[in-house]
Coordinates of C-alpha atoms and ligand atoms in Angstrom, one line a residue:
M11 CA 0.0 0.0 0.2
E12 CA 1.3 3.5 0.0
S13 CA 0.3 7.1 1.1
L14 CA 1.0 10.8 0.0
V15 CA 2.9 12.5 2.3
I16 CA 1.9 16.4 1.6
T17 CA 4.3 19.2 3.5
G18 CA 1.6 22.3 3.1
G19 CA 2.0 25.9 3.0
N20 CA 3.1 26.5 -0.8
P21 CA 0.6 28.6 -2.8
I22 CA -0.4 26.1 -6.0
Q23 CA 1.5 28.0 -9.1
G24 CA 1.6 27.4 -12.7
K25 CA -0.4 25.7 -15.5
I26 CA -1.6 22.4 -16.1
S27 CA -3.1 20.6 -19.2
V28 CA -6.1 18.2 -18.1
E29 CA -6.0 14.9 -19.0
G30 CA -9.3 12.6 -20.6
A31 CA -12.5 12.4 -18.6
K32 CA -12.6 9.1 -16.8
N33 CA -16.5 9.2 -16.7
S34 CA -16.3 9.5 -20.3
V35 CA -13.7 6.8 -21.1
L36 CA -15.5 4.3 -19.1
P37 CA -19.0 4.5 -20.8
I38 CA -17.0 5.0 -24.3
L39 CA -15.0 1.7 -23.5
A40 CA -17.9 -0.1 -22.9
A41 CA -19.9 1.2 -25.8
S42 CA -17.0 0.3 -28.3
L43 CA -18.7 -3.5 -28.3
L44 CA -21.5 -2.4 -30.1
S45 CA -18.9 -2.2 -32.8
K46 CA -17.5 -5.3 -35.1
D47 CA -16.3 -3.1 -38.1
K48 CA -12.6 -4.4 -39.0
E49 CA -11.5 -0.9 -39.0
G50 CA -11.4 -1.0 -35.5
I51 CA -11.7 1.8 -32.9
W52 CA -9.1 4.4 -31.9
L53 CA -9.7 6.5 -28.7
D54 CA -7.4 9.3 -27.8
Q55 CA -6.3 11.4 -24.7
I56 CA -7.3 8.4 -22.2
P57 CA -6.1 8.9 -19.2
R58 CA -4.0 6.1 -17.1
L59 CA -5.9 5.8 -13.9
Q60 CA -6.9 2.4 -12.0
D61 CA -10.6 2.3 -13.0
V62 CA -9.7 2.6 -16.9
D63 CA -7.0 -0.2 -16.6
V64 CA -10.0 -2.4 -15.0
M65 CA -12.0 -1.8 -17.7
I66 CA -10.0 -2.9 -20.4
H67 CA -8.8 -5.7 -18.3
I68 CA -12.4 -6.4 -18.4
L69 CA -12.6 -5.9 -22.2
K70 CA -9.7 -8.6 -22.8
D71 CA -11.2 -10.9 -20.4
L72 CA -14.3 -10.8 -22.7
G73 CA -12.1 -11.2 -25.8
V74 CA -11.2 -8.1 -27.0
Q75 CA -7.7 -7.3 -28.9
V76 CA -6.3 -4.3 -27.0
K77 CA -3.7 -2.0 -27.6
M78 CA -2.2 0.6 -25.9
Q79 CA 0.4 3.5 -27.3
G80 CA 0.9 6.4 -25.1
R81 CA -2.5 8.2 -24.9
N82 CA -4.0 6.4 -27.5
L83 CA -6.1 3.2 -27.4
F84 CA -6.7 1.0 -30.4
L85 CA -9.7 -1.7 -29.9
D86 CA -10.4 -4.2 -32.6
T87 CA -13.8 -5.9 -30.9
R88 CA -14.5 -8.2 -33.6
S89 CA -13.1 -11.0 -31.7
L90 CA -15.7 -10.3 -28.7
E91 CA -16.9 -14.1 -27.4
K92 CA -18.0 -13.7 -23.9
D93 CA -21.2 -12.5 -22.6
V94 CA -20.1 -13.3 -18.8
V95 CA -18.3 -10.5 -16.7
E96 CA -16.0 -12.4 -14.0
D97 CA -17.2 -11.7 -10.4
Y98 CA -13.5 -10.1 -9.9
H99 CA -14.1 -7.1 -12.0
N100 CA -17.6 -5.8 -10.8
N101 CA -16.0 -6.0 -6.9
R102 CA -13.6 -3.5 -8.2
M103 CA -15.6 -1.3 -10.6
R104 CA -19.2 -0.4 -10.3
S105 CA -18.9 1.2 -14.1
S106 CA -18.7 -2.6 -15.0
I107 CA -22.6 -2.2 -15.3
F108 CA -22.3 -0.1 -18.3
L109 CA -21.3 -3.5 -20.1
M110 CA -25.0 -4.6 -19.7
G111 CA -26.2 -2.5 -22.7
P112 CA -23.8 -2.9 -25.5
L113 CA -23.3 -6.9 -24.7
L114 CA -27.0 -7.2 -24.7
G115 CA -27.1 -5.5 -28.2
R116 CA -24.4 -7.2 -29.1
M117 CA -24.9 -10.7 -28.2
G118 CA -28.1 -10.9 -26.9
K119 CA -27.5 -11.9 -23.3
V120 CA -25.1 -10.8 -20.2
T121 CA -24.2 -12.3 -16.7
I122 CA -22.8 -10.1 -14.7
G123 CA -22.2 -9.2 -10.8
Y124 CA -24.4 -6.9 -8.8
P125 CA -21.5 -3.9 -8.9
G126 CA -19.5 -2.7 -6.4
G127 CA -17.8 0.7 -6.5
C128 CA -17.1 3.8 -3.8
R129 CA -18.9 3.9 -0.7
I130 CA -20.4 7.4 -1.1
G131 CA -23.9 5.6 -0.6
E132 CA -26.7 2.9 -1.5
R133 CA -25.8 2.9 -5.3
P134 CA -28.9 0.7 -6.7
I135 CA -29.1 -0.5 -9.9
D136 CA -33.0 -0.4 -10.1
L137 CA -33.2 2.2 -13.2
H138 CA -30.9 0.1 -15.2
L139 CA -32.8 -3.0 -14.8
K140 CA -36.2 -1.2 -15.1
G141 CA -35.5 0.6 -18.3
L142 CA -34.0 -2.8 -19.9
S143 CA -37.0 -4.6 -19.0
K144 CA -39.2 -1.9 -20.8
M145 CA -36.9 -3.1 -23.7
G146 CA -37.7 -6.7 -23.4
I147 CA -34.8 -8.0 -21.7
K148 CA -35.5 -10.6 -19.2
I149 CA -34.0 -10.2 -16.2
N150 CA -33.0 -13.0 -13.5
M151 CA -31.3 -12.4 -10.2
K152 CA -29.2 -15.7 -8.9
G153 CA -28.0 -14.0 -5.6
H154 CA -25.9 -11.3 -6.4
R155 CA -25.4 -12.3 -10.2
I156 CA -27.8 -10.9 -12.7
E157 CA -28.3 -12.6 -15.8
A158 CA -30.0 -10.9 -18.8
T159 CA -31.1 -12.1 -21.9
G160 CA -32.6 -10.8 -25.2
F161 CA -31.7 -8.3 -27.7
P162 CA -32.9 -4.9 -26.7
K163 CA -35.9 -3.3 -28.6
G164 CA -36.9 0.6 -29.1
A165 CA -38.8 1.7 -26.1
L166 CA -40.2 4.7 -24.0
I167 CA -38.5 4.9 -20.9
H168 CA -38.9 7.6 -18.3
L169 CA -36.4 7.4 -15.4
D170 CA -37.6 8.1 -11.8
A171 CA -34.5 10.1 -11.5
P172 CA -31.8 11.4 -13.9
S173 CA -29.2 8.8 -12.9
V174 CA -26.1 9.4 -15.3
G175 CA -25.2 5.5 -15.4
A176 CA -28.9 4.4 -16.2
T177 CA -29.1 6.9 -18.9
E178 CA -25.7 5.7 -20.6
N179 CA -26.6 1.8 -20.1
L180 CA -30.3 2.3 -22.0
M181 CA -28.2 4.9 -24.7
M182 CA -26.0 2.1 -25.5
A183 CA -29.0 -0.7 -25.0
G184 CA -30.6 1.3 -27.8
V185 CA -27.7 1.6 -30.5
L186 CA -28.4 -1.7 -32.0
A187 CA -31.9 -2.3 -31.3
K188 CA -35.0 -2.7 -33.4
G189 CA -36.8 0.9 -33.4
E190 CA -36.9 3.6 -31.8
T191 CA -35.7 4.2 -27.7
V192 CA -36.7 7.7 -25.8
I193 CA -35.4 8.2 -22.8
S194 CA -37.0 10.9 -20.7
N195 CA -35.7 12.6 -17.7
A196 CA -32.4 11.5 -18.6
A197 CA -29.3 13.2 -16.9
K198 CA -27.6 15.7 -18.9
E199 CA -23.8 15.7 -17.5
P200 CA -21.1 16.2 -20.4
E201 CA -20.2 12.9 -20.2
I202 CA -23.7 11.8 -21.6
V203 CA -23.0 14.5 -24.5
D204 CA -19.7 12.9 -25.0
L205 CA -20.9 9.5 -25.2
Q206 CA -23.4 10.2 -27.8
N207 CA -20.9 12.0 -29.8
F208 CA -18.8 8.8 -29.8
I209 CA -21.5 6.5 -31.2
I210 CA -22.5 9.0 -33.7
K211 CA -18.9 9.1 -35.2
M212 CA -19.5 5.4 -35.3
G213 CA -22.4 5.3 -37.2
G214 CA -25.1 5.5 -34.4
R215 CA -28.4 7.6 -34.6
I216 CA -28.8 9.7 -31.3
T217 CA -30.3 12.8 -30.8
G218 CA -30.8 15.0 -27.6
A219 CA -27.9 14.3 -25.2
G220 CA -27.7 17.6 -22.9
T221 CA -31.2 17.7 -22.7
D222 CA -33.9 15.8 -20.7
T223 CA -35.1 13.6 -23.7
I224 CA -32.8 11.7 -25.8
K225 CA -33.6 9.8 -28.8
I226 CA -32.1 6.5 -30.0
K227 CA -33.2 5.0 -33.5
G228 CA -31.5 1.5 -33.8
V229 CA -29.2 0.6 -36.6
D230 CA -27.6 -2.5 -37.8
A231 CA -24.1 -1.9 -37.2
L232 CA -21.6 0.4 -36.3
S233 CA -18.3 1.5 -38.0
G234 CA -14.7 1.8 -36.3
G235 CA -13.1 5.0 -36.5
T236 CA -11.3 7.5 -34.1
Y237 CA -12.4 9.5 -31.3
Q238 CA -11.2 12.1 -28.6
V239 CA -12.7 11.9 -25.0
I240 CA -13.3 15.4 -23.7
P241 CA -11.0 16.8 -20.7
D242 CA -12.1 15.7 -17.4
R243 CA -14.2 18.5 -15.3
I244 CA -13.9 16.9 -12.2
V245 CA -10.0 16.4 -12.5
A246 CA -9.7 20.2 -13.6
G247 CA -12.3 21.9 -10.7
T248 CA -9.9 19.9 -8.5
Y249 CA -6.8 22.2 -9.6
L250 CA -8.9 25.4 -9.4
L251 CA -10.0 24.4 -5.6
A252 CA -6.5 23.5 -4.6
A253 CA -5.1 26.9 -6.2
A254 CA -8.0 29.0 -4.7
A255 CA -7.4 27.0 -1.1
T256 CA -3.6 28.1 -1.2
K257 CA -4.2 31.8 -2.7
G258 CA -2.1 30.2 -5.4
E259 CA -2.3 31.3 -9.5
L260 CA -3.5 28.7 -11.9
L261 CA -3.9 28.7 -15.6
L262 CA -5.7 25.7 -16.4
E263 CA -5.5 24.4 -20.2
N264 CA -7.4 22.3 -22.6
I265 CA -10.5 22.2 -20.8
I266 CA -14.1 23.0 -21.6
P267 CA -14.5 25.9 -19.6
R268 CA -18.5 26.0 -20.0
H269 CA -18.5 22.6 -18.1
L270 CA -17.2 24.5 -15.2
E271 CA -19.6 26.8 -14.9
A272 CA -21.2 26.1 -11.7
L273 CA -18.0 26.1 -9.9
C274 CA -16.4 28.9 -11.2
A275 CA -19.7 30.6 -10.2
K276 CA -19.0 29.2 -7.0
L277 CA -15.5 30.3 -6.9
G278 CA -15.8 34.1 -8.0
E279 CA -18.8 34.4 -5.4
A280 CA -16.1 33.2 -2.6
G281 CA -13.7 36.1 -3.9
A282 CA -11.7 34.2 -6.4
E283 CA -10.4 36.1 -9.2
L284 CA -11.1 34.3 -12.7
E285 CA -10.6 35.0 -16.4
K286 CA -12.0 32.2 -18.9
G287 CA -11.0 31.9 -22.3
D288 CA -12.5 29.0 -25.2
D289 CA -10.1 26.5 -23.5
Y290 CA -8.7 27.8 -20.6
I291 CA -9.3 29.4 -17.1
W292 CA -6.8 31.3 -15.2
L293 CA -7.5 31.8 -11.4
R294 CA -6.0 33.7 -8.8
G295 CA -6.7 32.9 -5.0
K296 CA -7.9 36.2 -2.8
E297 CA -9.0 36.0 0.9
L298 CA -12.2 33.6 0.7
K299 CA -15.7 34.3 1.7
S300 CA -18.3 31.6 3.3
L301 CA -20.6 29.8 0.8
E302 CA -23.5 28.0 0.5
I303 CA -23.3 24.6 -2.0
R304 CA -26.1 22.8 -3.0
T305 CA -25.3 19.6 -5.0
L306 CA -27.6 18.7 -8.0
P307 CA -27.4 16.5 -11.0
Y308 CA -25.5 18.7 -14.3
P309 CA -25.9 21.9 -15.0
G310 CA -25.9 22.1 -11.1
F311 CA -22.9 22.0 -8.8
P312 CA -21.1 18.4 -9.3
T313 CA -21.3 16.4 -6.0
D314 CA -17.6 15.1 -7.1
L315 CA -16.6 18.2 -6.3
Q316 CA -18.6 18.9 -3.1
P317 CA -15.6 17.1 -0.9
P318 CA -12.8 19.3 -2.3
M319 CA -14.7 22.6 -2.1
T320 CA -15.9 21.7 1.6
S321 CA -11.9 21.7 2.1
L322 CA -11.7 24.8 0.4
L323 CA -14.5 26.6 2.6
T324 CA -12.4 25.4 5.8
Q325 CA -10.6 28.7 4.6
A326 CA -13.2 30.9 3.9
Q327 CA -14.1 33.5 6.7
G328 CA -17.8 33.0 8.1
A329 CA -19.9 30.1 8.4
S330 CA -20.7 27.7 5.1
M331 CA -23.6 25.3 4.5
V332 CA -22.9 22.5 1.9
K333 CA -25.9 20.2 1.4
E334 CA -25.7 17.1 -0.8
N335 CA -28.2 16.1 -2.8
V336 CA -26.8 13.4 -4.8
F337 CA -25.4 10.5 -2.7
E338 CA -26.7 9.6 0.4
G339 CA -23.2 8.8 2.0
R340 CA -20.3 11.3 0.8
F341 CA -19.6 12.8 4.7
D342 CA -17.2 10.2 5.5
Y343 CA -14.3 12.3 5.2
L344 CA -15.4 15.3 7.4
E345 CA -13.9 13.4 10.3
E346 CA -10.7 13.1 8.7
L347 CA -10.9 17.0 8.3
N348 CA -11.2 17.6 11.7
K349 CA -8.7 15.5 12.7
M350 CA -6.8 18.5 10.6
G351 CA -8.2 21.1 12.6
A352 CA -11.1 21.9 10.4
N353 CA -14.4 23.2 12.3
V354 CA -17.2 21.1 10.5
T355 CA -20.1 19.5 11.6
K356 CA -22.6 17.3 10.1
I357 CA -25.9 19.0 11.0
E358 CA -28.2 16.4 9.5
N359 CA -27.5 13.3 7.3
R360 CA -27.0 15.4 4.0
K361 CA -26.0 18.8 5.3
A362 CA -22.6 20.3 6.8
I363 CA -21.7 23.4 8.6
I364 CA -18.3 24.6 8.0
K365 CA -17.0 27.4 10.4
G366 CA -14.0 29.5 9.0
K367 CA -11.4 30.3 8.6
T368 CA -9.7 27.6 10.5
P369 CA -5.8 27.0 10.3
L370 CA -5.0 23.4 9.6
T371 CA -2.5 21.2 10.7
G372 CA -0.6 18.0 9.2
A373 CA -2.4 14.7 10.7
K374 CA -2.5 11.2 9.4
V375 CA -5.8 10.9 7.1
N376 CA -7.6 8.4 5.7
A377 CA -9.1 8.6 2.1
T378 CA -12.4 6.9 2.2
D379 CA -13.3 7.4 -1.3
L380 CA -11.8 9.1 -4.4
R381 CA -13.2 12.8 -3.9
A382 CA -12.6 12.2 -0.2
G383 CA -9.1 11.6 -1.0
A384 CA -9.0 14.8 -3.2
A385 CA -10.3 16.8 -0.4
L386 CA -7.6 15.9 1.6
V387 CA -5.4 16.3 -0.8
I388 CA -6.5 20.2 -0.6
A389 CA -6.4 20.1 3.2
G390 CA -3.0 19.1 3.1
L391 CA -1.8 21.6 0.7
V392 CA -3.2 24.0 3.0
A393 CA -2.1 22.7 6.0
K394 CA 0.7 23.7 8.3
G395 CA 3.1 20.5 8.9
H396 CA 3.2 17.4 6.9
T397 CA 0.0 15.3 6.3
T398 CA 0.2 11.4 5.4
I399 CA -3.0 10.4 3.4
S400 CA -3.5 6.3 3.5
N401 CA -5.3 4.4 0.9
I402 CA -4.5 6.3 -2.0
F403 CA -5.4 3.7 -4.5
H404 CA -8.5 5.3 -4.2
L405 CA -6.9 8.6 -5.8
D406 CA -5.2 6.6 -8.4
R407 CA -8.9 5.5 -9.6
G408 CA -9.5 8.8 -10.7
Y409 CA -6.2 11.3 -10.6
E410 CA -3.2 10.8 -12.7
R411 CA -0.1 10.7 -11.0
I412 CA -1.4 13.5 -8.6
E413 CA 1.6 14.1 -6.5
E414 CA 3.7 14.8 -9.9
K415 CA 1.3 17.1 -11.3
F416 CA 0.9 18.9 -8.0
R417 CA 4.7 19.0 -7.4
N418 CA 5.0 20.7 -10.8
L419 CA 2.3 23.3 -9.3
N420 CA 5.1 24.0 -6.2
A421 CA 3.4 21.6 -4.0
C422 CA 5.6 19.5 -1.4
I423 CA 3.9 16.0 -1.9
E424 CA 5.6 12.5 -2.6
R425 CA 4.3 9.2 -2.6
R426 CA 5.4 6.6 -0.2
K427 CA 5.6 3.0 0.3
D428 CA 3.8 1.6 3.7
D429 CA 2.8 -1.5 5.1
N430 CA -0.5 -1.0 5.6
E431 CA -1.8 -4.5 4.4
N432 CA -5.0 -4.0 6.0
A433 CA -6.4 -1.7 3.7
F434 CA -9.2 -2.6 1.8
Q435 CA -9.3 -2.1 -2.1
Q436 CA -12.2 -1.3 -3.7
S437 CA -13.5 1.1 -6.5
S438 CA -16.2 2.6 -8.1
Ligands
EPU525 N1 -29.7 5.9 -8.5 C1 -30.6 5.0 -8.0 N2 -31.2 3.9 -9.2 C2 -30.2 3.8 -10.0 C3 -29.5 4.6 -10.4 C4 -28.7 5.7 -9.8 O1 -31.4 5.4 -7.3 O2 -30.3 2.8 -10.6 C5 -29.4 7.1 -7.4 C6 -28.1 7.0 -6.9 O3 -28.0 6.2 -5.6 C7 -27.8 8.3 -6.5 C8 -28.4 9.0 -8.0 O4 -29.1 7.9 -8.6 O5 -28.3 8.7 -5.2 C9 -27.4 9.4 -8.9 O6 -26.6 8.4 -9.7 P1 -26.2 7.9 -10.8 O7 -26.6 6.9 -11.3 O8 -26.3 9.4 -11.6 O9 -24.6 8.1 -10.6 P2 -23.7 7.2 -11.6 O10 -23.5 6.8 -12.9 O11 -23.3 5.4 -10.3 C10 -21.7 8.6 -12.0 C11 -20.5 8.9 -12.1 C12 -20.4 9.5 -10.6 C13 -20.8 10.7 -10.1 C14 -22.5 10.7 -10.8 C15 -23.0 11.6 -10.3 C16 -19.3 7.4 -13.5 C17 -18.7 6.4 -13.6 N3 -19.3 7.9 -11.8 O12 -22.3 7.7 -11.2 O13 -18.7 9.6 -10.7 O14 -20.7 10.9 -8.8 O15 -22.4 9.9 -12.0 O16 -23.0 12.8 -11.3 O17 -19.4 8.2 -14.3 C18 -16.6 10.0 -9.5 O18 -16.2 9.9 -10.3 O19 -16.1 10.3 -8.0 C19 -17.9 9.7 -9.3 C20 -18.6 8.6 -8.3

């Protein structure tokens, strides 16, 4: 097991370019199974992350030929031969559930375990399964295994809630389906638009991603081709928050600023100076004012930036309030922040009050999940003295070589091997 050791106090300074979005790459990798074209698929801007490695591993296990060259990934999906996703993988990554839609479209059958994932709430998959049933799929639960059979047929599906994963899974199930599929109350996240753009590039017929109604007209086959995934807005947001919390100055390049509007609005309200261009955001940190944050589906404030934002709010003057509306279990890290001297109180299951500004001091803390880990990195960058963050495999799932990136931005941070063999490895 490894930990990060941070000596806080340096302002984050410099410029950084952001890698491809994890939450785009994962469904796009799954969607590649829908093609069996001899041209194959080339994906560009692939981030080197543990979750992406796990998904590539699953695809290989299913029979896909995969070749990685730098940030490019080549997939030859003609050799797909299995419709069973082994248990080992499901436990490691929630996104394995995305494989249901494409495997049903291509093979008419899939067996998969109930997915694991970050411990940030209950995370049921009822909306995925209800939608697939509407498309004529027979679902059979065998213990913790799901056996689904049938080729998807076009259907009208109203999602009870705008789930990102269910929207993506059902979009993929509709691509090769007979007839038209309409998903209403769909999620509108940029990663859903990216998935639509990928499928269109491969010859699929989808419209409406980014709005709450998505229409998919089934086609007989997809082609191959090349595609570049969008930059990771959550990684970008984490760097912006680190710069604002340490009163630094950061130029963030290769990003889509409109994907970060909710965050930038809040950073501006808190007092940070910001300038946006077509593909960059520049930020200079100033004295921070308290904020009220309510997480919501896109275009609202992203739940994935709630923990890092809370770390920033420990440095804001006055009382801030954070309300988590998306996942019910995303406050586990508050205890860790308090160990560092923060004054954060959970007043209801989904609401926390942060009293600032409090000086933070280095401590031994534990990354309870991916974005909790990001929150602790920011707290460590602010804190006086040394912070040791354990269980950083969570961070490696979503941030590429985070210590190197922050070191290039003036931070004092290093990765160390430790012997905490009891750390429990599970991923989202
Ligand atoms: N939900 C249901 N039933 C379902 C599906 C979801 O009740 O069948 C509920 C969830 O329990 C949750 C809410 O709906 O309360 C939203 O969940 P959603 O399905 O939208 O989330 P997800 O698809 O599981 C993706 C990202 C998450 C991100 C959320 C919200 C991927 C691989 N994961 O998860 O990313 O937080 O959307 O934006 O795309 C992360 O990167 O750290 C991460 C957790």
